[in-house]
PDB file of N, CA, C and O in Angstrom:
ATOM      1  N   MET A  29     -34.072  92.395  70.548  1.00 83.00           N
ATOM      2  CA  MET A  29     -33.907  93.256  69.757  1.00 83.00           C
ATOM      3  C   MET A  29     -34.868  94.478  69.587  1.00 83.00           C
ATOM      4  O   MET A  29     -35.783  94.025  69.861  1.00 83.00           O
ATOM      5  N   GLN A  30     -34.465  95.365  69.367  1.00 86.00           N
ATOM      6  CA  GLN A  30     -34.766  96.765  69.432  1.00 86.00           C
ATOM      7  C   GLN A  30     -35.444  96.986  67.723  1.00 86.00           C
ATOM      8  O   GLN A  30     -34.393  97.443  67.024  1.00 86.00           O
ATOM      9  N   LEU A  31     -36.586  97.440  67.920  1.00 89.00           N
ATOM     10  CA  LEU A  31     -37.077  97.845  66.787  1.00 89.00           C
ATOM     11  C   LEU A  31     -37.933  99.605  66.701  1.00 89.00           C
ATOM     12  O   LEU A  31     -38.597  99.348  68.087  1.00 89.00           O
ATOM     13  N   LEU A  32     -37.666 100.108  65.794  1.00 90.00           N
ATOM     14  CA  LEU A  32     -37.913 101.630  65.909  1.00 90.00           C
ATOM     15  C   LEU A  32     -39.074 101.662  64.896  1.00 90.00           C
ATOM     16  O   LEU A  32     -38.608 101.721  63.759  1.00 90.00           O
ATOM     17  N   ILE A  33     -40.508 101.581  64.852  1.00 89.00           N
ATOM     18  CA  ILE A  33     -41.384 101.746  64.117  1.00 89.00           C
ATOM     19  C   ILE A  33     -41.698 103.355  64.036  1.00 89.00           C
ATOM     20  O   ILE A  33     -42.446 103.515  64.868  1.00 89.00           O
ATOM     21  N   GLN A  34     -41.709 103.754  62.778  1.00 87.00           N
ATOM     22  CA  GLN A  34     -41.745 105.261  62.563  1.00 87.00           C
ATOM     23  C   GLN A  34     -43.127 105.464  62.148  1.00 87.00           C
ATOM     24  O   GLN A  34     -44.169 104.258  61.537  1.00 87.00           O
ATOM     25  N   ALA A  35     -43.653 106.675  62.067  1.00 87.00           N
ATOM     26  CA  ALA A  35     -45.242 107.046  61.925  1.00 87.00           C
ATOM     27  C   ALA A  35     -45.398 106.705  60.671  1.00 87.00           C
ATOM     28  O   ALA A  35     -46.805 106.151  60.303  1.00 87.00           O
ATOM     29  N   ASP A  36     -44.389 106.535  59.511  1.00 87.00           N
ATOM     30  CA  ASP A  36     -44.932 106.270  58.456  1.00 87.00           C
ATOM     31  C   ASP A  36     -45.040 104.798  57.896  1.00 87.00           C
ATOM     32  O   ASP A  36     -45.155 104.331  56.759  1.00 87.00           O
ATOM     33  N   GLY A  37     -44.645 103.851  59.403  1.00 85.00           N
ATOM     34  CA  GLY A  37     -44.576 102.411  59.165  1.00 85.00           C
ATOM     35  C   GLY A  37     -43.742 101.963  58.819  1.00 85.00           C
ATOM     36  O   GLY A  37     -43.134 100.839  58.852  1.00 85.00           O
ATOM     37  N   THR A  38     -42.225 102.662  58.652  1.00 86.00           N
ATOM     38  CA  THR A  38     -41.028 102.213  58.557  1.00 86.00           C
ATOM     39  C   THR A  38     -40.556 101.858  59.696  1.00 86.00           C
ATOM     40  O   THR A  38     -40.709 102.385  60.837  1.00 86.00           O
ATOM     41  N   ILE A  39     -39.665 100.413  59.449  1.00 88.00           N
ATOM     42  CA  ILE A  39     -39.222 100.309  61.164  1.00 88.00           C
ATOM     43  C   ILE A  39     -37.617  99.932  60.623  1.00 88.00           C
ATOM     44  O   ILE A  39     -37.031  99.463  59.737  1.00 88.00           O
ATOM     45  N   ARG A  40     -36.963 100.400  61.953  1.00 88.00           N
ATOM     46  CA  ARG A  40     -35.771 100.967  61.680  1.00 88.00           C
ATOM     47  C   ARG A  40     -34.920  99.844  62.742  1.00 88.00           C
ATOM     48  O   ARG A  40     -35.503  99.673  64.081  1.00 88.00           O
ATOM     49  N   CYS A  41     -33.835  98.930  62.546  1.00 89.00           N
ATOM     50  CA  CYS A  41     -33.436  98.344  63.717  1.00 89.00           C
ATOM     51  C   CYS A  41     -31.757  98.106  63.525  1.00 89.00           C
ATOM     52  O   CYS A  41     -31.750  98.236  62.390  1.00 89.00           O
ATOM     53  N   LEU A  42     -31.151  97.484  64.403  1.00 88.00           N
ATOM     54  CA  LEU A  42     -29.920  96.708  63.967  1.00 88.00           C
ATOM     55  C   LEU A  42     -30.052  95.400  63.978  1.00 88.00           C
ATOM     56  O   LEU A  42     -30.799  94.573  64.412  1.00 88.00           O
ATOM     57  N   TYR A  43     -29.772  95.130  62.632  1.00 85.00           N
ATOM     58  CA  TYR A  43     -29.706  93.495  62.018  1.00 85.00           C
ATOM     59  C   TYR A  43     -29.588  92.634  63.013  1.00 85.00           C
ATOM     60  O   TYR A  43     -28.443  92.651  63.513  1.00 85.00           O
ATOM     61  N   ASP A  44     -30.561  91.614  63.309  1.00 83.00           N
ATOM     62  CA  ASP A  44     -30.004  90.760  64.043  1.00 83.00           C
ATOM     63  C   ASP A  44     -31.065  89.037  63.408  1.00 83.00           C
ATOM     64  O   ASP A  44     -32.232  89.831  62.809  1.00 83.00           O
ATOM     65  N   GLU A  45     -30.523  88.352  63.916  1.00 87.00           N
ATOM     66  CA  GLU A  45     -31.555  87.063  63.215  1.00 87.00           C
ATOM     67  C   GLU A  45     -32.521  86.622  64.699  1.00 87.00           C
ATOM     68  O   GLU A  45     -32.973  85.448  64.255  1.00 87.00           O
ATOM     69  N   ALA A  46     -32.824  87.521  65.127  1.00 89.00           N
ATOM     70  CA  ALA A  46     -33.714  87.306  66.524  1.00 89.00           C
ATOM     71  C   ALA A  46     -34.863  86.757  66.107  1.00 89.00           C
ATOM     72  O   ALA A  46     -35.905  85.935  66.504  1.00 89.00           O
ATOM     73  N   ILE A  47     -35.697  87.644  64.814  1.00 89.00           N
ATOM     74  CA  ILE A  47     -36.812  87.252  64.257  1.00 89.00           C
ATOM     75  C   ILE A  47     -36.675  87.235  62.769  1.00 89.00           C
ATOM     76  O   ILE A  47     -35.735  88.268  62.608  1.00 89.00           O
ATOM     77  N   ASP A  48     -37.694  86.758  62.317  1.00 91.00           N
ATOM     78  CA  ASP A  48     -37.650  87.071  60.941  1.00 91.00           C
ATOM     79  C   ASP A  48     -38.175  88.484  60.496  1.00 91.00           C
ATOM     80  O   ASP A  48     -39.461  88.168  60.221  1.00 91.00           O
ATOM     81  N   LEU A  49     -37.363  88.981  59.878  1.00 89.00           N
ATOM     82  CA  LEU A  49     -37.991  90.633  59.473  1.00 89.00           C
ATOM     83  C   LEU A  49     -38.862  90.613  58.171  1.00 89.00           C
ATOM     84  O   LEU A  49     -39.576  91.357  58.173  1.00 89.00           O
ATOM     85  N   ALA A  50     -38.639  89.272  57.037  1.00 90.00           N
ATOM     86  CA  ALA A  50     -39.348  89.264  56.322  1.00 90.00           C
ATOM     87  C   ALA A  50     -40.994  89.378  56.718  1.00 90.00           C
ATOM     88  O   ALA A  50     -41.765  89.648  56.036  1.00 90.00           O
ATOM     89  N   GLY A  51     -41.120  88.502  57.856  1.00 89.00           N
ATOM     90  CA  GLY A  51     -42.573  88.723  58.215  1.00 89.00           C
ATOM     91  C   GLY A  51     -43.504  90.190  58.381  1.00 89.00           C
ATOM     92  O   GLY A  51     -44.613  89.781  58.732  1.00 89.00           O
ATOM     93  N   LEU A  52     -42.356  90.808  58.605  1.00 87.00           N
ATOM     94  CA  LEU A  52     -42.628  92.552  58.567  1.00 87.00           C
ATOM     95  C   LEU A  52     -43.308  92.846  57.359  1.00 87.00           C
ATOM     96  O   LEU A  52     -44.022  94.256  57.391  1.00 87.00           O
ATOM     97  N   GLY A  53     -42.846  92.577  56.406  1.00 87.00           N
ATOM     98  CA  GLY A  53     -43.159  92.986  54.976  1.00 87.00           C
ATOM     99  C   GLY A  53     -41.928  93.219  54.006  1.00 87.00           C
ATOM    100  O   GLY A  53     -40.916  92.615  54.493  1.00 87.00           O
ATOM    101  N   SER A  54     -41.946  94.013  53.256  1.00 89.00           N
ATOM    102  CA  SER A  54     -40.718  94.063  51.981  1.00 89.00           C
ATOM    103  C   SER A  54     -39.599  94.793  52.867  1.00 89.00           C
ATOM    104  O   SER A  54     -39.727  95.967  53.805  1.00 89.00           O
ATOM    105  N   LEU A  55     -38.703  94.245  52.526  1.00 88.00           N
ATOM    106  CA  LEU A  55     -37.171  94.934  53.354  1.00 88.00           C
ATOM    107  C   LEU A  55     -36.313  95.444  52.625  1.00 88.00           C
ATOM    108  O   LEU A  55     -36.084  95.373  51.251  1.00 88.00           O
ATOM    109  N   THR A  56     -35.632  96.411  53.277  1.00 87.00           N
ATOM    110  CA  THR A  56     -34.280  97.114  52.502  1.00 87.00           C
ATOM    111  C   THR A  56     -33.503  97.314  53.459  1.00 87.00           C
ATOM    112  O   THR A  56     -33.700  97.788  54.543  1.00 87.00           O
ATOM    113  N   ILE A  57     -32.431  96.678  53.234  1.00 87.00           N
ATOM    114  CA  ILE A  57     -31.570  96.649  54.315  1.00 87.00           C
ATOM    115  C   ILE A  57     -30.255  97.314  53.890  1.00 87.00           C
ATOM    116  O   ILE A  57     -30.111  97.044  52.561  1.00 87.00           O
ATOM    117  N   GLY A  58     -29.865  98.221  54.412  1.00 87.00           N
ATOM    118  CA  GLY A  58     -28.676  98.964  53.881  1.00 87.00           C
ATOM    119  C   GLY A  58     -27.680  99.116  55.494  1.00 87.00           C
ATOM    120  O   GLY A  58     -27.994  98.903  56.576  1.00 87.00           O
ATOM    121  N   ARG A  59     -26.353  99.267  54.950  1.00 88.00           N
ATOM    122  CA  ARG A  59     -25.589  99.518  56.143  1.00 88.00           C
ATOM    123  C   ARG A  59     -25.422 100.614  56.944  1.00 88.00           C
ATOM    124  O   ARG A  59     -25.799 102.040  56.183  1.00 88.00           O
ATOM    125  N   ALA A  60     -25.092 100.659  58.357  1.00 90.00           N
ATOM    126  CA  ALA A  60     -25.212 102.024  59.019  1.00 90.00           C
ATOM    127  C   ALA A  60     -24.009 102.241  59.294  1.00 90.00           C
ATOM    128  O   ALA A  60     -23.655 103.347  59.861  1.00 90.00           O
ATOM    129  N   SER A  61     -22.876 101.151  59.017  1.00 93.00           N
ATOM    130  CA  SER A  61     -21.763 102.030  59.594  1.00 93.00           C
ATOM    131  C   SER A  61     -20.424 100.738  59.031  1.00 93.00           C
ATOM    132  O   SER A  61     -21.126  99.819  58.464  1.00 93.00           O
ATOM    133  N   HIS A  62     -19.490 101.171  59.013  1.00 95.00           N
ATOM    134  CA  HIS A  62     -18.650 100.309  58.578  1.00 95.00           C
ATOM    135  C   HIS A  62     -17.029 100.143  59.642  1.00 95.00           C
ATOM    136  O   HIS A  62     -16.644 100.989  60.353  1.00 95.00           O
ATOM    137  N   VAL A  63     -17.077  98.740  59.861  1.00 97.00           N
ATOM    138  CA  VAL A  63     -15.767  98.847  60.924  1.00 97.00           C
ATOM    139  C   VAL A  63     -14.930  98.112  60.120  1.00 97.00           C
ATOM    140  O   VAL A  63     -15.063  96.981  59.653  1.00 97.00           O
ATOM    141  N   GLU A  64     -13.650  98.664  60.560  1.00 97.00           N
ATOM    142  CA  GLU A  64     -12.558  98.676  59.611  1.00 97.00           C
ATOM    143  C   GLU A  64     -11.230  98.981  60.433  1.00 97.00           C
ATOM    144  O   GLU A  64     -11.054  99.677  60.967  1.00 97.00           O
ATOM    145  N   PRO A  65     -10.387  98.016  59.820  1.00 98.00           N
ATOM    146  CA  PRO A  65      -9.054  98.278  60.546  1.00 98.00           C
ATOM    147  C   PRO A  65      -7.921  99.490  59.903  1.00 98.00           C
ATOM    148  O   PRO A  65      -8.345  99.811  58.959  1.00 98.00           O
ATOM    149  N   THR A  66      -7.203 100.048  61.136  1.00 97.00           N
ATOM    150  CA  THR A  66      -6.287 101.065  60.339  1.00 97.00           C
ATOM    151  C   THR A  66      -4.950 100.174  60.096  1.00 97.00           C
ATOM    152  O   THR A  66      -4.812  99.244  60.104  1.00 97.00           O
ATOM    153  N   ALA A  67      -4.034 100.925  59.491  1.00 97.00           N
ATOM    154  CA  ALA A  67      -2.967 100.976  58.785  1.00 97.00           C
ATOM    155  C   ALA A  67      -1.974 100.243  59.735  1.00 97.00           C
ATOM    156  O   ALA A  67      -1.041  99.401  59.841  1.00 97.00           O
ATOM    157  N   VAL A  68      -2.552 100.464  61.183  1.00 97.00           N
ATOM    158  CA  VAL A  68      -1.377 100.260  62.280  1.00 97.00           C
ATOM    159  C   VAL A  68      -2.066  99.399  63.155  1.00 97.00           C
ATOM    160  O   VAL A  68      -1.585  98.893  64.436  1.00 97.00           O
ATOM    161  N   GLY A  69      -3.113  98.446  62.705  1.00 97.00           N
ATOM    162  CA  GLY A  69      -3.965  97.311  63.697  1.00 97.00           C
ATOM    163  C   GLY A  69      -4.993  97.540  64.653  1.00 97.00           C
ATOM    164  O   GLY A  69      -5.295  96.983  65.011  1.00 97.00           O
ATOM    165  N   GLN A  70      -5.581  98.958  64.280  1.00 98.00           N
ATOM    166  CA  GLN A  70      -6.455  99.430  65.499  1.00 98.00           C
ATOM    167  C   GLN A  70      -7.753  99.214  64.499  1.00 98.00           C
ATOM    168  O   GLN A  70      -7.888  98.902  63.317  1.00 98.00           O
ATOM    169  N   TRP A  71      -8.675  99.581  65.189  1.00 98.00           N
ATOM    170  CA  TRP A  71     -10.446  99.603  64.559  1.00 98.00           C
ATOM    171  C   TRP A  71     -10.973 100.881  64.748  1.00 98.00           C
ATOM    172  O   TRP A  71     -11.007 101.343  65.700  1.00 98.00           O
ATOM    173  N   LEU A  72     -11.521 101.397  63.682  1.00 98.00           N
ATOM    174  CA  LEU A  72     -12.580 102.201  63.404  1.00 98.00           C
ATOM    175  C   LEU A  72     -13.879 101.837  63.239  1.00 98.00           C
ATOM    176  O   LEU A  72     -13.996 100.697  62.498  1.00 98.00           O
ATOM    177  N   ALA A  73     -15.193 102.596  64.055  1.00 98.00           N
ATOM    178  CA  ALA A  73     -16.140 102.566  63.587  1.00 98.00           C
ATOM    179  C   ALA A  73     -16.766 103.563  62.854  1.00 98.00           C
ATOM    180  O   ALA A  73     -16.972 104.785  63.186  1.00 98.00           O
ATOM    181  N   ASP A  74     -17.001 103.340  61.473  1.00 98.00           N
ATOM    182  CA  ASP A  74     -17.461 104.819  60.382  1.00 98.00           C
ATOM    183  C   ASP A  74     -18.694 104.642  60.602  1.00 98.00           C
ATOM    184  O   ASP A  74     -19.456 103.943  59.987  1.00 98.00           O
ATOM    185  N   LEU A  75     -19.254 105.596  61.186  1.00 97.00           N
ATOM    186  CA  LEU A  75     -20.756 105.853  61.002  1.00 97.00           C
ATOM    187  C   LEU A  75     -21.319 106.870  60.157  1.00 97.00           C
ATOM    188  O   LEU A  75     -22.408 107.240  60.085  1.00 97.00           O
ATOM    189  N   GLY A  76     -20.530 106.862  59.235  1.00 95.00           N
ATOM    190  CA  GLY A  76     -21.094 107.943  57.868  1.00 95.00           C
ATOM    191  C   GLY A  76     -22.162 107.663  57.176  1.00 95.00           C
ATOM    192  O   GLY A  76     -22.963 108.890  56.981  1.00 95.00           O
ATOM    193  N   PRO A  77     -22.565 106.131  57.069  1.00 94.00           N
ATOM    194  CA  PRO A  77     -23.800 106.311  56.225  1.00 94.00           C
ATOM    195  C   PRO A  77     -24.813 106.591  57.035  1.00 94.00           C
ATOM    196  O   PRO A  77     -26.012 106.910  56.077  1.00 94.00           O
ATOM    197  N   VAL A  78     -25.226 106.776  58.307  1.00 93.00           N
ATOM    198  CA  VAL A  78     -26.142 107.559  58.995  1.00 93.00           C
ATOM    199  C   VAL A  78     -25.876 108.590  59.535  1.00 93.00           C
ATOM    200  O   VAL A  78     -26.330 109.083  60.239  1.00 93.00           O
ATOM    201  N   ASN A  79     -24.680 109.476  58.691  1.00 94.00           N
ATOM    202  CA  ASN A  79     -24.497 110.877  59.042  1.00 94.00           C
ATOM    203  C   ASN A  79     -23.768 110.920  60.567  1.00 94.00           C
ATOM    204  O   ASN A  79     -24.211 112.150  61.399  1.00 94.00           O
ATOM    205  N   GLY A  80     -23.267 109.804  61.119  1.00 96.00           N
ATOM    206  CA  GLY A  80     -22.651 109.703  62.128  1.00 96.00           C
ATOM    207  C   GLY A  80     -21.096 110.261  62.196  1.00 96.00           C
ATOM    208  O   GLY A  80     -20.529 110.300  61.308  1.00 96.00           O
ATOM    209  N   PRO A  81     -20.509 110.265  63.392  1.00 97.00           N
ATOM    210  CA  PRO A  81     -18.765 110.349  63.353  1.00 97.00           C
ATOM    211  C   PRO A  81     -18.086 108.898  63.188  1.00 97.00           C
ATOM    212  O   PRO A  81     -18.626 107.949  62.982  1.00 97.00           O
ATOM    213  N   VAL A  82     -16.861 109.016  63.152  1.00 98.00           N
ATOM    214  CA  VAL A  82     -16.127 107.901  63.168  1.00 98.00           C
ATOM    215  C   VAL A  82     -15.505 108.002  64.793  1.00 98.00           C
ATOM    216  O   VAL A  82     -15.357 109.076  65.257  1.00 98.00           O
ATOM    217  N   LEU A  83     -15.992 106.571  65.064  1.00 98.00           N
ATOM    218  CA  LEU A  83     -15.538 106.258  66.703  1.00 98.00           C
ATOM    219  C   LEU A  83     -13.820 105.551  66.351  1.00 98.00           C
ATOM    220  O   LEU A  83     -13.849 104.664  65.714  1.00 98.00           O
ATOM    221  N   GLY A  84     -13.469 105.738  67.377  1.00 98.00           N
ATOM    222  CA  GLY A  84     -11.839 105.321  67.614  1.00 98.00           C
ATOM    223  C   GLY A  84     -10.899 105.909  67.481  1.00 98.00           C
ATOM    224  O   GLY A  84     -10.951 107.125  67.433  1.00 98.00           O
ATOM    225  N   PRO A  85      -9.907 105.406  67.658  1.00 98.00           N
ATOM    226  CA  PRO A  85      -9.561 103.969  67.167  1.00 98.00           C
ATOM    227  C   PRO A  85      -9.651 103.098  68.634  1.00 98.00           C
ATOM    228  O   PRO A  85      -9.106 103.740  69.839  1.00 98.00           O
ATOM    229  N   PHE A  86     -10.049 101.763  68.382  1.00 98.00           N
ATOM    230  CA  PHE A  86      -9.934 100.795  69.177  1.00 98.00           C
ATOM    231  C   PHE A  86      -8.985  99.790  69.202  1.00 98.00           C
ATOM    232  O   PHE A  86      -8.880  99.206  68.033  1.00 98.00           O
ATOM    233  N   PRO A  87      -8.495  99.125  70.071  1.00 98.00           N
ATOM    234  CA  PRO A  87      -7.227  98.256  70.241  1.00 98.00           C
ATOM    235  C   PRO A  87      -8.122  96.724  69.625  1.00 98.00           C
ATOM    236  O   PRO A  87      -7.324  95.964  69.061  1.00 98.00           O
ATOM    237  N   GLN A  88      -9.089  96.934  69.773  1.00 98.00           N
ATOM    238  CA  GLN A  88      -9.793  95.072  69.525  1.00 98.00           C
ATOM    239  C   GLN A  88     -10.847  95.648  68.486  1.00 98.00           C
ATOM    240  O   GLN A  88     -11.885  96.805  68.957  1.00 98.00           O
ATOM    241  N   ARG A  89     -11.258  94.684  67.770  1.00 97.00           N
ATOM    242  CA  ARG A  89     -12.723  95.079  66.625  1.00 97.00           C
ATOM    243  C   ARG A  89     -13.833  94.723  67.345  1.00 97.00           C
ATOM    244  O   ARG A  89     -14.671  95.889  67.275  1.00 97.00           O
ATOM    245  N   SER A  90     -13.555  93.756  68.629  1.00 97.00           N
ATOM    246  CA  SER A  90     -15.325  93.728  69.488  1.00 97.00           C
ATOM    247  C   SER A  90     -15.569  94.922  70.069  1.00 97.00           C
ATOM    248  O   SER A  90     -16.550  95.618  70.440  1.00 97.00           O
ATOM    249  N   GLN A  91     -14.277  95.905  70.520  1.00 98.00           N
ATOM    250  CA  GLN A  91     -15.005  97.222  71.070  1.00 98.00           C
ATOM    251  C   GLN A  91     -14.948  98.369  70.129  1.00 98.00           C
ATOM    252  O   GLN A  91     -16.009  98.886  70.439  1.00 98.00           O
ATOM    253  N   ALA A  92     -14.532  98.280  68.940  1.00 97.00           N
ATOM    254  CA  ALA A  92     -15.386  99.197  68.086  1.00 97.00           C
ATOM    255  C   ALA A  92     -16.734  98.878  67.499  1.00 97.00           C
ATOM    256  O   ALA A  92     -17.651  99.307  67.440  1.00 97.00           O
ATOM    257  N   LEU A  93     -17.182  97.146  67.538  1.00 96.00           N
ATOM    258  CA  LEU A  93     -18.467  96.255  67.422  1.00 96.00           C
ATOM    259  C   LEU A  93     -19.029  97.468  68.407  1.00 96.00           C
ATOM    260  O   LEU A  93     -20.378  97.681  68.142  1.00 96.00           O
ATOM    261  N   ALA A  94     -19.080  97.153  69.458  1.00 96.00           N
ATOM    262  CA  ALA A  94     -19.773  97.891  70.885  1.00 96.00           C
ATOM    263  C   ALA A  94     -20.228  99.026  70.519  1.00 96.00           C
ATOM    264  O   ALA A  94     -20.974  99.574  71.186  1.00 96.00           O
ATOM    265  N   ALA A  95     -18.858 100.160  70.543  1.00 97.00           N
ATOM    266  CA  ALA A  95     -19.168 101.373  70.477  1.00 97.00           C
ATOM    267  C   ALA A  95     -20.333 101.748  69.136  1.00 97.00           C
ATOM    268  O   ALA A  95     -20.904 102.607  69.357  1.00 97.00           O
ATOM    269  N   GLU A  96     -20.171 101.093  67.805  1.00 96.00           N
ATOM    270  CA  GLU A  96     -20.938 100.916  67.298  1.00 96.00           C
ATOM    271  C   GLU A  96     -22.439 101.098  67.472  1.00 96.00           C
ATOM    272  O   GLU A  96     -23.197 101.697  67.279  1.00 96.00           O
ATOM    273  N   ALA A  97     -22.714  99.708  68.108  1.00 93.00           N
ATOM    274  CA  ALA A  97     -24.113  99.496  68.748  1.00 93.00           C
ATOM    275  C   ALA A  97     -24.337 100.563  69.541  1.00 93.00           C
ATOM    276  O   ALA A  97     -25.637 100.808  69.768  1.00 93.00           O
ATOM    277  N   GLY A  98     -23.798 100.783  70.443  1.00 95.00           N
ATOM    278  CA  GLY A  98     -23.947 102.021  71.087  1.00 95.00           C
ATOM    279  C   GLY A  98     -24.226 103.092  70.675  1.00 95.00           C
ATOM    280  O   GLY A  98     -25.566 103.823  71.169  1.00 95.00           O
ATOM    281  N   TRP A  99     -23.959 103.336  69.608  1.00 96.00           N
ATOM    282  CA  TRP A  99     -24.067 104.842  69.351  1.00 96.00           C
ATOM    283  C   TRP A  99     -25.269 104.670  68.512  1.00 96.00           C
ATOM    284  O   TRP A  99     -26.230 105.766  68.455  1.00 96.00           O
ATOM    285  N   LEU A 100     -25.544 103.718  67.554  1.00 94.00           N
ATOM    286  CA  LEU A 100     -26.787 103.392  66.838  1.00 94.00           C
ATOM    287  C   LEU A 100     -27.957 103.509  67.802  1.00 94.00           C
ATOM    288  O   LEU A 100     -29.176 104.028  67.504  1.00 94.00           O
ATOM    289  N   ALA A 101     -27.691 102.699  68.941  1.00 91.00           N
ATOM    290  CA  ALA A 101     -28.688 102.862  70.107  1.00 91.00           C
ATOM    291  C   ALA A 101     -29.108 103.930  70.320  1.00 91.00           C
ATOM    292  O   ALA A 101     -30.502 104.415  70.620  1.00 91.00           O
ATOM    293  N   GLU A 102     -28.085 104.624  70.863  1.00 93.00           N
ATOM    294  CA  GLU A 102     -28.398 106.130  71.799  1.00 93.00           C
ATOM    295  C   GLU A 102     -29.019 107.133  70.280  1.00 93.00           C
ATOM    296  O   GLU A 102     -29.514 107.967  71.028  1.00 93.00           O
ATOM    297  N   HIS A 103     -28.442 107.172  69.137  1.00 93.00           N
ATOM    298  CA  HIS A 103     -28.678 108.187  68.359  1.00 93.00           C
ATOM    299  C   HIS A 103     -29.440 107.989  66.971  1.00 93.00           C
ATOM    300  O   HIS A 103     -29.934 108.803  66.361  1.00 93.00           O
ATOM    301  N   TRP A 104     -29.536 106.602  66.755  1.00 91.00           N
ATOM    302  CA  TRP A 104     -30.251 106.095  65.429  1.00 91.00           C
ATOM    303  C   TRP A 104     -31.506 105.671  65.614  1.00 91.00           C
ATOM    304  O   TRP A 104     -32.206 105.777  64.893  1.00 91.00           O
ATOM    305  N   LEU A 105     -31.286 104.685  66.950  1.00 90.00           N
ATOM    306  CA  LEU A 105     -32.584 104.200  67.003  1.00 90.00           C
ATOM    307  C   LEU A 105     -33.631 104.827  67.997  1.00 90.00           C
ATOM    308  O   LEU A 105     -34.172 104.293  69.156  1.00 90.00           O
ATOM    309  N   VAL A 106     -33.683 105.825  67.593  1.00 86.00           N
ATOM    310  CA  VAL A 106     -34.723 106.943  68.468  1.00 86.00           C
ATOM    311  C   VAL A 106     -35.788 107.584  67.553  1.00 86.00           C
ATOM    312  O   VAL A 106     -35.369 108.005  66.971  1.00 86.00           O
ATOM    313  N   PRO A 107     -37.072 107.904  68.424  1.00 79.00           N
ATOM    314  CA  PRO A 107     -37.817 108.594  67.828  1.00 79.00           C
ATOM    315  C   PRO A 107     -37.299 110.290  67.323  1.00 79.00           C
ATOM    316  O   PRO A 107     -36.522 110.713  68.049  1.00 79.00           O
ATOM    317  N   SER A 108     -38.031 110.679  66.056  1.00 69.00           N
ATOM    318  CA  SER A 108     -37.579 111.701  65.965  1.00 69.00           C
ATOM    319  C   SER A 108     -38.136 113.039  66.941  1.00 69.00           C
ATOM    320  O   SER A 108     -39.121 112.172  67.850  1.00 69.00           O
ATOM    321  N   PRO A 109     -37.752 114.004  67.562  1.00 63.00           N
ATOM    322  CA  PRO A 109     -38.599 114.701  68.617  1.00 63.00           C
ATOM    323  C   PRO A 109     -39.648 114.923  68.349  1.00 63.00           C
ATOM    324  O   PRO A 109     -40.563 115.131  69.229  1.00 63.00           O
ATOM    325  N   ALA A 110     -40.419 115.190  67.155  1.00 54.00           N
ATOM    326  CA  ALA A 110     -41.799 115.433  67.067  1.00 54.00           C
ATOM    327  C   ALA A 110     -42.476 114.152  67.464  1.00 54.00           C
ATOM    328  O   ALA A 110     -43.683 114.647  67.840  1.00 54.00           O
ATOM    329  N   VAL A 111     -42.005 113.006  67.289  1.00 49.00           N
ATOM    330  CA  VAL A 111     -42.532 111.849  67.916  1.00 49.00           C
ATOM    331  C   VAL A 111     -42.538 111.702  69.295  1.00 49.00           C
ATOM    332  O   VAL A 111     -43.441 111.253  70.013  1.00 49.00           O
ATOM    333  N   ARG A 112     -41.658 112.008  70.129  1.00 47.00           N
ATOM    334  CA  ARG A 112     -41.367 111.918  71.607  1.00 47.00           C
ATOM    335  C   ARG A 112     -42.597 112.478  72.054  1.00 47.00           C
ATOM    336  O   ARG A 112     -42.679 111.991  73.285  1.00 47.00           O
ATOM    337  N   GLY A 113     -42.450 113.726  71.894  1.00 47.00           N
ATOM    338  CA  GLY A 113     -43.977 114.301  72.337  1.00 47.00           C
ATOM    339  C   GLY A 113     -43.583 114.176  73.990  1.00 47.00           C
ATOM    340  O   GLY A 113     -44.325 114.687  74.827  1.00 47.00           O
TER     341      GLY A 113
END
């Protein structure tokens, strides 16, 4: 499980039950995306909640979930440019 700890102490991650996040402090859990079917049975990963794109369509839900996790890891779970130094 990848945790991004920001300078202000905020921790960002893709939710997983690998560790008890409550042990890190008070939690605010929110959606980063929505994986939903299309009218023709394909799947889209809508990353709008984190100002990202809509990925897909994908023939299988598992493909949309993998694309969602990959995009979030590459674009959302990264330090801001000022912190990367």
